[in-house]
Tab-separated table of C-alpha atoms and ligand atoms in Angstrom:
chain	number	residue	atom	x	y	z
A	1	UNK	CA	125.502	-91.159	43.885
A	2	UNK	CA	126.273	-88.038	41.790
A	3	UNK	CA	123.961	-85.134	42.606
A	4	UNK	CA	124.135	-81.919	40.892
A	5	UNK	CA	122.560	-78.265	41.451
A	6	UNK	CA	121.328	-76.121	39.269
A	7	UNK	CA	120.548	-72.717	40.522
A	8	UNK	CA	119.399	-69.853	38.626
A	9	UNK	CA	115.984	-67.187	38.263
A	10	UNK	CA	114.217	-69.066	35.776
A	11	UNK	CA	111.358	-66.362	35.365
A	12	UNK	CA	110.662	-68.683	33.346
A	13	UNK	CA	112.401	-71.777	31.810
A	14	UNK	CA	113.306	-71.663	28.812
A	15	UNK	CA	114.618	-74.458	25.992
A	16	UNK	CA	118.265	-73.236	26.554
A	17	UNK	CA	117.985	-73.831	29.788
A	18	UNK	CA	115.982	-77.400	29.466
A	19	UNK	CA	118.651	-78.203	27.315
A	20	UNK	CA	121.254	-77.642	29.742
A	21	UNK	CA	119.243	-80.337	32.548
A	22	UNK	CA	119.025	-82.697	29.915
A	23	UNK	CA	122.679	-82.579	29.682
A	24	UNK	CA	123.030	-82.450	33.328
A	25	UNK	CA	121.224	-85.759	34.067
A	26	UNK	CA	123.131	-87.681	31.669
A	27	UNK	CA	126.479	-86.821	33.638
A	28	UNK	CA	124.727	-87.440	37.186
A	29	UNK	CA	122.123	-89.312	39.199
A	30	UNK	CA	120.203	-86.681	40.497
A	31	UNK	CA	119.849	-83.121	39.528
A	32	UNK	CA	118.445	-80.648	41.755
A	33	UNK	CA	117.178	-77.499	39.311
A	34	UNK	CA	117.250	-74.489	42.342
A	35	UNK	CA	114.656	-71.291	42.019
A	36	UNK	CA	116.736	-68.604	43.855
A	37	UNK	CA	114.580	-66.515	46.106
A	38	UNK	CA	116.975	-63.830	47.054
A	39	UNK	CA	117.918	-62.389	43.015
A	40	UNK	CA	117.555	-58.328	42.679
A	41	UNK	CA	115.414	-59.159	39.365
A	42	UNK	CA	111.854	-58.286	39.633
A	43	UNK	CA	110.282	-61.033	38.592
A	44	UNK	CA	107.059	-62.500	36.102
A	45	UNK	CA	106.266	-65.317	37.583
A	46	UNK	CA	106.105	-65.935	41.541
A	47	UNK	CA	108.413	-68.611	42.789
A	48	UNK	CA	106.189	-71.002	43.542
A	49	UNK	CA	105.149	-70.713	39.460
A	50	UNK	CA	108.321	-71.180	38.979
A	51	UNK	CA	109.066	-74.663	40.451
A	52	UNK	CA	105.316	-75.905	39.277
A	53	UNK	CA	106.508	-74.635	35.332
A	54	UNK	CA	110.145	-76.572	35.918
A	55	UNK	CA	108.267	-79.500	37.383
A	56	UNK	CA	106.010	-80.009	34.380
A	57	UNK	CA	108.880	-79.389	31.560
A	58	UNK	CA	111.081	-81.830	32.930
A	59	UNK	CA	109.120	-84.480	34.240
A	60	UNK	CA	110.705	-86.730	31.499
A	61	UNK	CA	114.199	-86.175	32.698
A	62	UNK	CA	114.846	-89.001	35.078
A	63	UNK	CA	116.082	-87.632	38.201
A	64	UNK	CA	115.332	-84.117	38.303
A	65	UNK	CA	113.888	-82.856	41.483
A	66	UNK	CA	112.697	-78.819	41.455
A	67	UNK	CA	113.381	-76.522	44.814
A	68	UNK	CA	113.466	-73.392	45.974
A	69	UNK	CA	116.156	-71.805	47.980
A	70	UNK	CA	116.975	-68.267	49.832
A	71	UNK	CA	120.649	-67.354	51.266
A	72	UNK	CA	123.632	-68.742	49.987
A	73	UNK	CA	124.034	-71.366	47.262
A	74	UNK	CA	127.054	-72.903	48.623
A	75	UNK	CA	124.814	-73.229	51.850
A	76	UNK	CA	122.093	-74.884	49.924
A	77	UNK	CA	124.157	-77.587	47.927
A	78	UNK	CA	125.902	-78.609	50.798
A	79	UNK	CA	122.799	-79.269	52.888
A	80	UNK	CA	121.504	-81.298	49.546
A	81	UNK	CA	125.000	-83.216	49.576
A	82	UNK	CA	125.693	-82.450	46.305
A	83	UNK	CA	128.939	-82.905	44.609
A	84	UNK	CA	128.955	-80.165	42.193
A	85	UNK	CA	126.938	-76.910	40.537
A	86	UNK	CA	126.325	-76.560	37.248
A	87	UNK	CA	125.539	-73.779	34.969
A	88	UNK	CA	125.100	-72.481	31.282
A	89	UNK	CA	127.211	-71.229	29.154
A	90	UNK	CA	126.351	-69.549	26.046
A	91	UNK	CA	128.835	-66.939	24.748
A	92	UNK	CA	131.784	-65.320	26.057
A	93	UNK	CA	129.957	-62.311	27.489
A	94	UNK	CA	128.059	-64.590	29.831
A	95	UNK	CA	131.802	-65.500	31.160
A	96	UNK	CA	133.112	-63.093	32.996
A	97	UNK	CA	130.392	-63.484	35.603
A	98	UNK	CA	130.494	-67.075	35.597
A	99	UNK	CA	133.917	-67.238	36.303
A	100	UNK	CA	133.583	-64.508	39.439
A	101	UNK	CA	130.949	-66.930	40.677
A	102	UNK	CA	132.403	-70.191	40.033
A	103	UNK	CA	135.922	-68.867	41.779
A	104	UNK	CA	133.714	-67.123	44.943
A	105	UNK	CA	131.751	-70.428	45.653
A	106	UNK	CA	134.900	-72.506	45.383
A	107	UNK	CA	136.034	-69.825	47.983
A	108	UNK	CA	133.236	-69.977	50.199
A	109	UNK	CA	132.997	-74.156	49.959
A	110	UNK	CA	135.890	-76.123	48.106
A	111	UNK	CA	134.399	-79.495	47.841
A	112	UNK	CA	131.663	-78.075	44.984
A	113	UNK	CA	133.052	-77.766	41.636
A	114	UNK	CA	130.990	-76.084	39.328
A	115	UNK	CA	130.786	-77.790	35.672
A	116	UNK	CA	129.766	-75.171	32.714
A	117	UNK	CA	127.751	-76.766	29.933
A	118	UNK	CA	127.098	-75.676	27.010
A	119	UNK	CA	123.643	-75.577	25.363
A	120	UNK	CA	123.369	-76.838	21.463
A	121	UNK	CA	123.936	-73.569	19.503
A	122	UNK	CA	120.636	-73.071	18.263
A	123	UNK	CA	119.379	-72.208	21.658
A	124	UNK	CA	122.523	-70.401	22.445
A	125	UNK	CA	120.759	-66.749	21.830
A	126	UNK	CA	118.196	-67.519	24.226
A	127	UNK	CA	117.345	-65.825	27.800
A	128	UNK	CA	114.310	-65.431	29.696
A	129	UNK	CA	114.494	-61.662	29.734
A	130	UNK	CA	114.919	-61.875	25.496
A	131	UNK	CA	111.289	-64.596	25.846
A	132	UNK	CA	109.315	-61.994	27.760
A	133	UNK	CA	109.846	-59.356	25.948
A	134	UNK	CA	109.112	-61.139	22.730
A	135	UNK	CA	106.397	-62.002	24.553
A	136	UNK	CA	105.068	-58.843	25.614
A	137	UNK	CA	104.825	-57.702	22.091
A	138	UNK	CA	102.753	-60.274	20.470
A	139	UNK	CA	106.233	-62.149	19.372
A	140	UNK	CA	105.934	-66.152	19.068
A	141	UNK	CA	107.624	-67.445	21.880
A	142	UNK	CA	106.392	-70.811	21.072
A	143	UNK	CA	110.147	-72.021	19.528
A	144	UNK	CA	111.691	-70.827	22.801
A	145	UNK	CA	110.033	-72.176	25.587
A	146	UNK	CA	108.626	-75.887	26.647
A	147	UNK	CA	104.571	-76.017	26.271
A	148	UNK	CA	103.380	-75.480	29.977
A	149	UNK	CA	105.836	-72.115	29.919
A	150	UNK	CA	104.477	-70.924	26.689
A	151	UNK	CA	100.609	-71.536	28.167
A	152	UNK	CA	101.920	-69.688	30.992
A	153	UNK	CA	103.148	-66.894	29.738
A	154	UNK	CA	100.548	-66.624	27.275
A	155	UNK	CA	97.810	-66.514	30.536
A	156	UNK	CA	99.623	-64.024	32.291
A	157	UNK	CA	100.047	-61.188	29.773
A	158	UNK	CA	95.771	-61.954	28.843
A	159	UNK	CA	96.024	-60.958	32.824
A	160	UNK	CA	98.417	-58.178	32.232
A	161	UNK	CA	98.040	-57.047	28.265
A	162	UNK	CA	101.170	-54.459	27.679
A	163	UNK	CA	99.196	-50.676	27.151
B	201	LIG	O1	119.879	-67.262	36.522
B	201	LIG	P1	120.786	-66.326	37.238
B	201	LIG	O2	120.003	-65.098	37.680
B	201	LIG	O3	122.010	-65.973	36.444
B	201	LIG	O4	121.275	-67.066	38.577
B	201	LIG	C1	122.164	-66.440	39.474
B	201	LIG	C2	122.215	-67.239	40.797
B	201	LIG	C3	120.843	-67.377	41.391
B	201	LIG	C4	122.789	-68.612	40.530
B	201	LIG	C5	123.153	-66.475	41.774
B	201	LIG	O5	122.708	-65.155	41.880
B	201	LIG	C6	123.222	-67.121	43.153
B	201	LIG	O6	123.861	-68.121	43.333
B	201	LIG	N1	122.499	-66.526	44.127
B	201	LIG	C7	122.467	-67.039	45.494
B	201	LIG	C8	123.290	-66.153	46.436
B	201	LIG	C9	124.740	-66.529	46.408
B	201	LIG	O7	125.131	-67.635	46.729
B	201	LIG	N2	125.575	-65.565	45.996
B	201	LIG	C10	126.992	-65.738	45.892
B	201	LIG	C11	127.354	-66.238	44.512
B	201	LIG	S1	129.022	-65.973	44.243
């Protein structure tokens, strides 16, 4: 049994990322998506809106299962048992980083390997910070994110209108 973790912010999900799981589950039997607790980002959405969003964008990807985890990733696939991480990779300025991070968790535990996928390349342009924003200034962001995070997002800036 292949099992896979995804980590990342996800505040929110968007259809670059959904893209990515989809790929993901074809290539393994289970695919964890991880909400990381500890990022510096101030985020949108709480954590726990977080998971319930992933949950309902991807319950028609067979063997995704959503969590959250705090402290080190490494730490957290290896308690899952999971073979390998994966993560996005959408231009060569998102590189750089990846490859610090891919090398540093191979460090810290050598039995993960971490397997970059690549989204299709109309979503390539897409990140959550880009969504929000777009977002916060009356932009459709119905093109960029699954339904429940578009309703979401949506609710929380009636809550919070930009002055
Ligand atoms: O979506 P992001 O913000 O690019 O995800 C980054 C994330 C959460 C995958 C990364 O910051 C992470 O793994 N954080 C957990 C702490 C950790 O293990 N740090 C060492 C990584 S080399």
């Amino acid at each position: 049994m292949r099992t896979a973790i995804y980590p990342g912010s996800f505040d929110p999900l968007h259809n670059g990322h959904l893209d990515v799981i989809e790929r993901g589950a074809r290539l393994c039997d289970k695919i964890i998506i991880a909400v990381a607790r500890n990022t510096s980002k101030d985020g949108l959405f709480s954590f726990e809106e977080r998971v319930e969003l992933i949950k309902e964008a991807t319950w028609h990807v067979p063997g995704v299962e959503v969590d959250c985890f705090e402290g080190l990733l490494v730490d957290f696939a290896n308690a899952q048992r999971a073979d390998a991480i994966i993560r996005g990779l959408r231009a060569v300025s998102d590189f750089e980083y990846e490859f610090q991070m891919a090398l540093m968790n191979r460090q810290l535990s050598d039995r993960l390997e971490t397997i970059f996928l690549m989204p299709s390349q109309e979503l390539i342009f897409l990140s959550s910070r880009m969504v929000k924003e777009i977002a916060q200034f009356g932009g459709q962001i119905e093109p960029f994110v699954p339904p429940p995070v578009a309703g979401a997002l949506n609710r929380k800036l009636q809550q919070n209108p930009q002055p």
